[in-house]
mmCIF file of C-alpha atoms in Angstrom:
data_model
loop_
_atom_site.group_PDB
_atom_site.id
_atom_site.type_symbol
_atom_site.label_atom_id
_atom_site.label_comp_id
_atom_site.label_asym_id
_atom_site.label_seq_id
_atom_site.Cartn_x
_atom_site.Cartn_y
_atom_site.Cartn_z
ATOM 1 C CA MET A 235 0.000 0.000 0.000
ATOM 2 C CA ARG A 236 1.227 3.486 -0.873
ATOM 3 C CA LEU A 237 0.303 6.389 1.395
ATOM 4 C CA VAL A 238 0.607 9.905 0.048
ATOM 5 C CA ILE A 239 -0.331 13.025 1.999
ATOM 6 C CA ALA A 240 -0.391 16.016 -0.293
ATOM 7 C CA ARG A 241 -1.968 19.352 -0.961
ATOM 8 C CA CYS A 242 -3.827 18.549 -4.146
ATOM 9 C CA SER A 243 -6.868 19.147 -6.302
ATOM 10 C CA VAL A 244 -8.928 16.308 -7.768
ATOM 11 C CA ASP A 245 -11.031 16.151 -10.916
ATOM 12 C CA TYR A 246 -13.268 13.288 -11.977
ATOM 13 C CA ALA A 247 -14.423 12.926 -15.579
ATOM 14 C CA GLY A 248 -16.842 10.169 -16.503
ATOM 15 C CA ARG A 249 -20.609 9.760 -16.397
ATOM 16 C CA LEU A 250 -20.513 13.056 -14.505
ATOM 17 C CA THR A 251 -17.846 15.554 -13.519
ATOM 18 C CA ALA A 252 -16.681 16.544 -10.048
ATOM 19 C CA HIS A 253 -14.005 18.856 -8.717
ATOM 20 C CA LEU A 254 -12.248 19.051 -5.363
ATOM 21 C CA PRO A 255 -10.343 22.334 -4.894
ATOM 22 C CA PRO A 256 -6.807 22.294 -3.474
ATOM 23 C CA ALA A 257 -6.526 21.068 0.135
ATOM 24 C CA PRO A 258 -4.378 18.654 2.182
ATOM 25 C CA ARG A 259 -5.583 15.073 1.598
ATOM 26 C CA LEU A 260 -4.587 11.448 2.019
ATOM 27 C CA ILE A 261 -4.260 9.358 -1.135
ATOM 28 C CA LEU A 262 -4.277 5.559 -0.859
ATOM 29 C CA VAL A 263 -2.953 3.394 -3.669
ATOM 30 C CA LYS A 264 -3.667 -0.258 -2.899
ATOM 31 C CA ALA A 265 -2.177 -3.450 -4.285
ATOM 32 C CA ASP A 266 -5.390 -4.177 -6.198
ATOM 33 C CA GLY A 267 -4.798 -0.979 -8.196
ATOM 34 C CA SER A 268 -7.537 1.076 -6.552
ATOM 35 C CA VAL A 269 -6.910 4.742 -5.781
ATOM 36 C CA SER A 270 -8.901 6.693 -3.195
ATOM 37 C CA VAL A 271 -8.705 10.251 -1.909
ATOM 38 C CA HIS A 272 -9.555 10.954 1.744
ATOM 39 C CA ALA A 273 -10.132 13.966 3.959
ATOM 40 C CA ASP A 274 -9.593 13.980 7.716
ATOM 41 C CA ASP A 275 -13.253 13.184 8.398
ATOM 42 C CA ARG A 276 -16.093 11.081 6.893
ATOM 43 C CA ALA A 277 -14.878 7.920 8.695
ATOM 44 C CA TYR A 278 -13.861 5.315 6.079
ATOM 45 C CA LYS A 279 -15.599 6.895 3.062
ATOM 46 C CA PRO A 280 -13.301 8.584 0.510
ATOM 47 C CA LEU A 281 -14.009 11.919 -1.163
ATOM 48 C CA ASN A 282 -13.408 10.307 -4.525
ATOM 49 C CA TRP A 283 -12.005 7.034 -5.744
ATOM 50 C CA MET A 284 -11.403 4.721 -8.679
ATOM 51 C CA SER A 285 -12.109 1.034 -8.242
ATOM 52 C CA PRO A 286 -10.043 -1.684 -9.940
ATOM 53 C CA PRO A 287 -9.286 -2.611 -12.607
ATOM 54 C CA CYS A 288 -7.661 0.715 -13.364
ATOM 55 C CA THR A 289 -4.249 2.129 -14.250
ATOM 56 C CA LEU A 290 -2.290 4.922 -12.602
ATOM 57 C CA LYS A 291 0.034 7.104 -14.641
ATOM 58 C CA GLU A 292 2.251 9.675 -12.897
ATOM 59 C CA GLY A 293 3.070 12.579 -15.175
ATOM 60 C CA THR A 294 6.587 13.641 -16.080
ATOM 61 C CA GLY A 295 8.083 16.807 -17.551
ATOM 62 C CA GLU A 296 5.397 19.439 -17.967
ATOM 63 C CA GLU A 297 2.878 16.988 -16.500
ATOM 64 C CA GLU A 298 4.958 16.268 -13.401
ATOM 65 C CA GLY A 299 2.829 16.142 -10.289
ATOM 66 C CA VAL A 300 -0.285 15.116 -12.202
ATOM 67 C CA TRP A 301 -1.659 11.623 -11.559
ATOM 68 C CA THR A 302 -4.132 10.221 -14.040
ATOM 69 C CA VAL A 303 -6.145 7.163 -13.038
ATOM 70 C CA VAL A 304 -8.196 5.506 -15.800
ATOM 71 C CA ASN A 305 -10.627 2.590 -15.432
ATOM 72 C CA LYS A 306 -11.795 0.122 -18.102
ATOM 73 C CA ALA A 307 -14.771 2.364 -18.927
ATOM 74 C CA GLY A 308 -12.441 5.244 -19.781
ATOM 75 C CA GLU A 309 -13.425 7.323 -16.751
ATOM 76 C CA LYS A 310 -10.617 9.440 -15.336
ATOM 77 C CA LEU A 311 -9.567 10.584 -11.887
ATOM 78 C CA ILE A 312 -6.992 13.364 -12.211
ATOM 79 C CA ILE A 313 -5.042 14.319 -9.091
ATOM 80 C CA THR A 314 -2.921 17.448 -9.346
ATOM 81 C CA MET A 315 -0.259 17.693 -6.641
ATOM 82 C CA GLU A 316 0.738 21.109 -5.358
ATOM 83 C CA GLU A 317 2.912 19.877 -2.504
ATOM 84 C CA ILE A 318 3.705 16.346 -1.324
ATOM 85 C CA LEU A 319 4.047 16.185 2.459
ATOM 86 C CA HIS A 320 4.535 12.430 2.819
ATOM 87 C CA ASP A 321 5.044 9.493 0.457
ATOM 88 C CA SER A 322 5.646 5.956 1.691
ATOM 89 C CA SER A 323 4.949 2.375 0.613
ATOM 90 C CA HIS A 324 4.285 -0.612 2.856
ATOM 91 C CA GLU A 325 3.934 -4.335 2.139
ATOM 92 C CA LEU A 326 0.912 -5.513 4.137
ATOM 93 C CA GLY A 327 0.792 -9.053 2.757
ATOM 94 C CA VAL A 328 -2.316 -11.211 2.510
ATOM 95 C CA ASP A 329 -4.940 -10.274 5.074
ATOM 96 C CA PRO A 330 -6.455 -13.208 7.015
ATOM 97 C CA GLY A 331 -9.869 -11.539 6.971
ATOM 98 C CA LEU A 332 -12.227 -10.432 9.700
ATOM 99 C CA ILE A 333 -13.002 -12.959 12.411
ATOM 100 C CA LYS A 334 -16.387 -12.030 13.803
ATOM 101 C CA ASP A 335 -17.257 -12.658 17.409
ATOM 102 C CA GLY A 336 -20.690 -14.151 17.758
ATOM 103 C CA VAL A 337 -21.246 -15.490 14.249
ATOM 104 C CA GLU A 338 -24.405 -17.476 13.654
ATOM 105 C CA ALA A 339 -22.702 -20.835 14.267
ATOM 106 C CA HIS A 340 -21.505 -19.641 17.668
ATOM 107 C CA LEU A 341 -24.915 -18.234 18.544
ATOM 108 C CA GLN A 342 -26.405 -21.592 17.596
ATOM 109 C CA GLU A 343 -23.955 -23.446 19.823
ATOM 110 C CA LEU A 344 -24.579 -21.125 22.769
ATOM 111 C CA LEU A 345 -28.358 -21.275 22.433
ATOM 112 C CA ALA A 346 -28.311 -25.064 22.163
ATOM 113 C CA ASP A 347 -26.326 -25.199 25.418
ATOM 114 C CA ARG A 348 -28.786 -22.800 27.057
ATOM 115 C CA ILE A 349 -31.998 -23.865 25.360
ATOM 116 C CA GLU A 350 -33.984 -22.760 28.407
ATOM 117 C CA THR A 351 -33.375 -19.208 27.131
ATOM 118 C CA LEU A 352 -36.374 -19.843 24.868
ATOM 119 C CA GLY A 353 -38.578 -20.711 27.822
ATOM 120 C CA GLU A 354 -38.795 -22.814 30.944
ATOM 121 C CA GLY A 355 -39.003 -26.530 30.211
ATOM 122 C CA TYR A 356 -37.496 -26.397 26.719
ATOM 123 C CA THR A 357 -35.321 -29.394 25.739
ATOM 124 C CA LEU A 358 -32.982 -29.832 22.795
ATOM 125 C CA ILE A 359 -33.659 -32.454 20.129
ATOM 126 C CA ARG A 360 -30.626 -31.595 18.014
ATOM 127 C CA ARG A 361 -28.690 -28.881 16.230
ATOM 128 C CA GLU A 362 -28.507 -28.747 12.433
ATOM 129 C CA TYR A 363 -31.606 -30.913 11.932
ATOM 130 C CA MET A 364 -31.431 -31.827 8.247
ATOM 131 C CA THR A 365 -34.334 -31.311 5.863
ATOM 132 C CA ALA A 366 -34.568 -31.717 2.094
ATOM 133 C CA ILE A 367 -33.803 -28.011 1.635
ATOM 134 C CA GLY A 368 -31.124 -27.595 4.278
ATOM 135 C CA PRO A 369 -30.513 -27.819 8.015
ATOM 136 C CA VAL A 370 -32.735 -26.236 10.638
ATOM 137 C CA ASP A 371 -30.462 -24.488 13.136
ATOM 138 C CA ILE A 372 -32.103 -25.961 16.238
ATOM 139 C CA LEU A 373 -34.940 -28.421 16.720
ATOM 140 C CA CYS A 374 -36.291 -28.614 20.256
ATOM 141 C CA ARG A 375 -39.414 -29.267 22.355
ATOM 142 C CA ASP A 376 -41.238 -26.821 24.567
ATOM 143 C CA ALA A 377 -42.496 -27.534 28.075
ATOM 144 C CA GLU A 378 -45.636 -29.163 26.648
ATOM 145 C CA GLY A 379 -43.654 -31.503 24.389
ATOM 146 C CA ARG A 380 -44.442 -29.691 21.138
ATOM 147 C CA THR A 381 -41.784 -29.514 18.440
ATOM 148 C CA VAL A 382 -40.170 -26.126 17.844
ATOM 149 C CA ALA A 383 -37.878 -25.174 14.933
ATOM 150 C CA VAL A 384 -35.496 -22.285 15.590
ATOM 151 C CA GLU A 385 -33.820 -20.231 12.877
ATOM 152 C CA ILE A 386 -30.875 -18.151 14.132
ATOM 153 C CA LYS A 387 -29.464 -15.001 12.543
ATOM 154 C CA ARG A 388 -27.138 -12.271 13.743
ATOM 155 C CA ARG A 389 -29.476 -9.788 12.109
ATOM 156 C CA GLY A 390 -33.068 -10.860 11.649
ATOM 157 C CA GLU A 391 -34.525 -9.755 8.322
ATOM 158 C CA ILE A 392 -37.402 -10.842 6.081
ATOM 159 C CA ASP A 393 -35.270 -13.396 4.224
ATOM 160 C CA GLY A 394 -34.699 -15.269 7.483
ATOM 161 C CA VAL A 395 -38.439 -15.442 8.169
ATOM 162 C CA GLU A 396 -39.035 -16.772 4.650
ATOM 163 C CA GLN A 397 -36.348 -19.413 5.203
ATOM 164 C CA LEU A 398 -37.922 -20.569 8.458
ATOM 165 C CA THR A 399 -41.361 -20.649 6.794
ATOM 166 C CA ARG A 400 -40.052 -23.110 4.194
ATOM 167 C CA TYR A 401 -38.557 -25.318 6.902
ATOM 168 C CA LEU A 402 -41.836 -25.337 8.834
ATOM 169 C CA GLU A 403 -43.790 -26.381 5.736
ATOM 170 C CA LEU A 404 -41.543 -29.439 5.353
ATOM 171 C CA LEU A 405 -41.321 -30.332 9.041
ATOM 172 C CA ASN A 406 -45.088 -30.248 9.452
ATOM 173 C CA ARG A 407 -45.394 -33.007 6.842
ATOM 174 C CA ASP A 408 -43.579 -35.375 9.211
ATOM 175 C CA PRO A 409 -46.200 -37.033 11.453
ATOM 176 C CA HIS A 410 -43.514 -37.781 14.066
ATOM 177 C CA LEU A 411 -42.797 -34.067 14.479
ATOM 178 C CA ALA A 412 -46.038 -32.265 13.629
ATOM 179 C CA PRO A 413 -47.321 -29.887 14.725
ATOM 180 C CA VAL A 414 -44.136 -27.831 14.505
ATOM 181 C CA ARG A 415 -44.062 -24.117 15.328
ATOM 182 C CA GLY A 416 -41.223 -21.727 14.660
ATOM 183 C CA ILE A 417 -39.080 -19.250 16.565
ATOM 184 C CA PHE A 418 -37.042 -16.636 14.718
ATOM 185 C CA ALA A 419 -34.046 -15.774 16.933
ATOM 186 C CA ALA A 420 -31.504 -13.017 16.314
ATOM 187 C CA GLN A 421 -29.422 -10.400 18.072
ATOM 188 C CA GLU A 422 -31.511 -7.780 16.254
ATOM 189 C CA ILE A 423 -34.844 -8.280 14.503
ATOM 190 C CA LYS A 424 -35.948 -5.750 11.923
ATOM 191 C CA PRO A 425 -39.509 -4.396 12.351
ATOM 192 C CA GLN A 426 -40.621 -5.698 8.946
ATOM 193 C CA ALA A 427 -39.304 -9.177 9.790
ATOM 194 C CA ARG A 428 -41.123 -9.139 13.126
ATOM 195 C CA VAL A 429 -44.412 -8.152 11.454
ATOM 196 C CA LEU A 430 -44.081 -10.934 8.863
ATOM 197 C CA ALA A 431 -43.154 -13.521 11.505
ATOM 198 C CA THR A 432 -46.116 -12.560 13.686
ATOM 199 C CA ASP A 433 -48.456 -12.746 10.694
ATOM 200 C CA ARG A 434 -47.271 -16.312 10.040
ATOM 201 C CA GLY A 435 -47.545 -17.409 13.651
ATOM 202 C CA ILE A 436 -43.788 -17.481 14.169
ATOM 203 C CA GLY A 437 -42.397 -16.325 17.504
ATOM 204 C CA CYS A 438 -39.517 -13.853 17.756
ATOM 205 C CA GLN A 439 -36.667 -14.055 20.267
ATOM 206 C CA VAL A 440 -33.973 -11.389 20.628
ATOM 207 C CA LEU A 441 -30.704 -13.003 21.699
ATOM 208 C CA ASP A 442 -28.368 -11.311 24.169
ATOM 209 C CA TYR A 443 -24.960 -12.589 23.123
ATOM 210 C CA ASP A 444 -23.208 -11.609 26.349
ATOM 211 C CA ALA A 445 -25.923 -13.242 28.444
ATOM 212 C CA LEU A 446 -25.617 -16.457 26.421
ATOM 213 C CA ARG A 447 -21.888 -16.436 27.079
ATOM 214 C CA GLY A 448 -22.554 -16.020 30.792
ATOM 215 C CA ILE A 449 -21.163 -12.492 31.006
ATOM 216 C CA GLU A 450 -22.824 -10.452 33.739
ATOM 217 C CA ASP A 451 -24.450 -7.174 32.817
ATOM 218 C CA ASP A 452 -22.364 -4.421 34.442
ATOM 219 C CA LYS A 453 -25.315 -2.020 34.748
ATOM 220 C CA LEU A 454 -26.202 -1.048 38.288
ATOM 221 C CA ARG A 455 -29.170 -2.862 39.754
ATOM 222 C CA LEU A 456 -31.305 -2.021 42.808
ATOM 223 C CA PHE A 457 -31.536 -5.701 43.756
#
């Protein structure tokens, strides 16, 4: 990765035109060929950028200090340097990727170990209960012995409710399991997903990841 801090102006010419007047900015040139121009705000979002595949040409002679970035569509990002304050390159190597804490598989494991989170008297039948269209995250029984299918998501959206609906249609054809009701469980459930689940007779359960891991809430309590 190449990091350049410079006082520069930026012009974009393509499906539209845009101009950034001269100001100090950070320019990132990544190994994938992408070029992005950043200000000291806006979090991660650049002021302007060119995604790969693209080529970067640094001007020489009369064009010295002018960078021209061109993508396969012929669009151009022209960066005109007035003063370069910093220019360095760093080999970052291959990134191992983001390891998320509390991915769906971990939530499934935690909930299976603490199935009583769903209600008193719940018992686990099994995790990853296979159907013809894929595995149900958790199959369990409630306190009255009725079968319950649980679909687990980090973020509960309409697609997850639709997925659970398909599982329930199949499971309810099995006389050894029917009647089967569903619970849609997630760390966050979108309002539209909750409305759809309720309309289809599916329960909703918001999962507290820290509570499932046995971490005490540090908020002050009266008792």
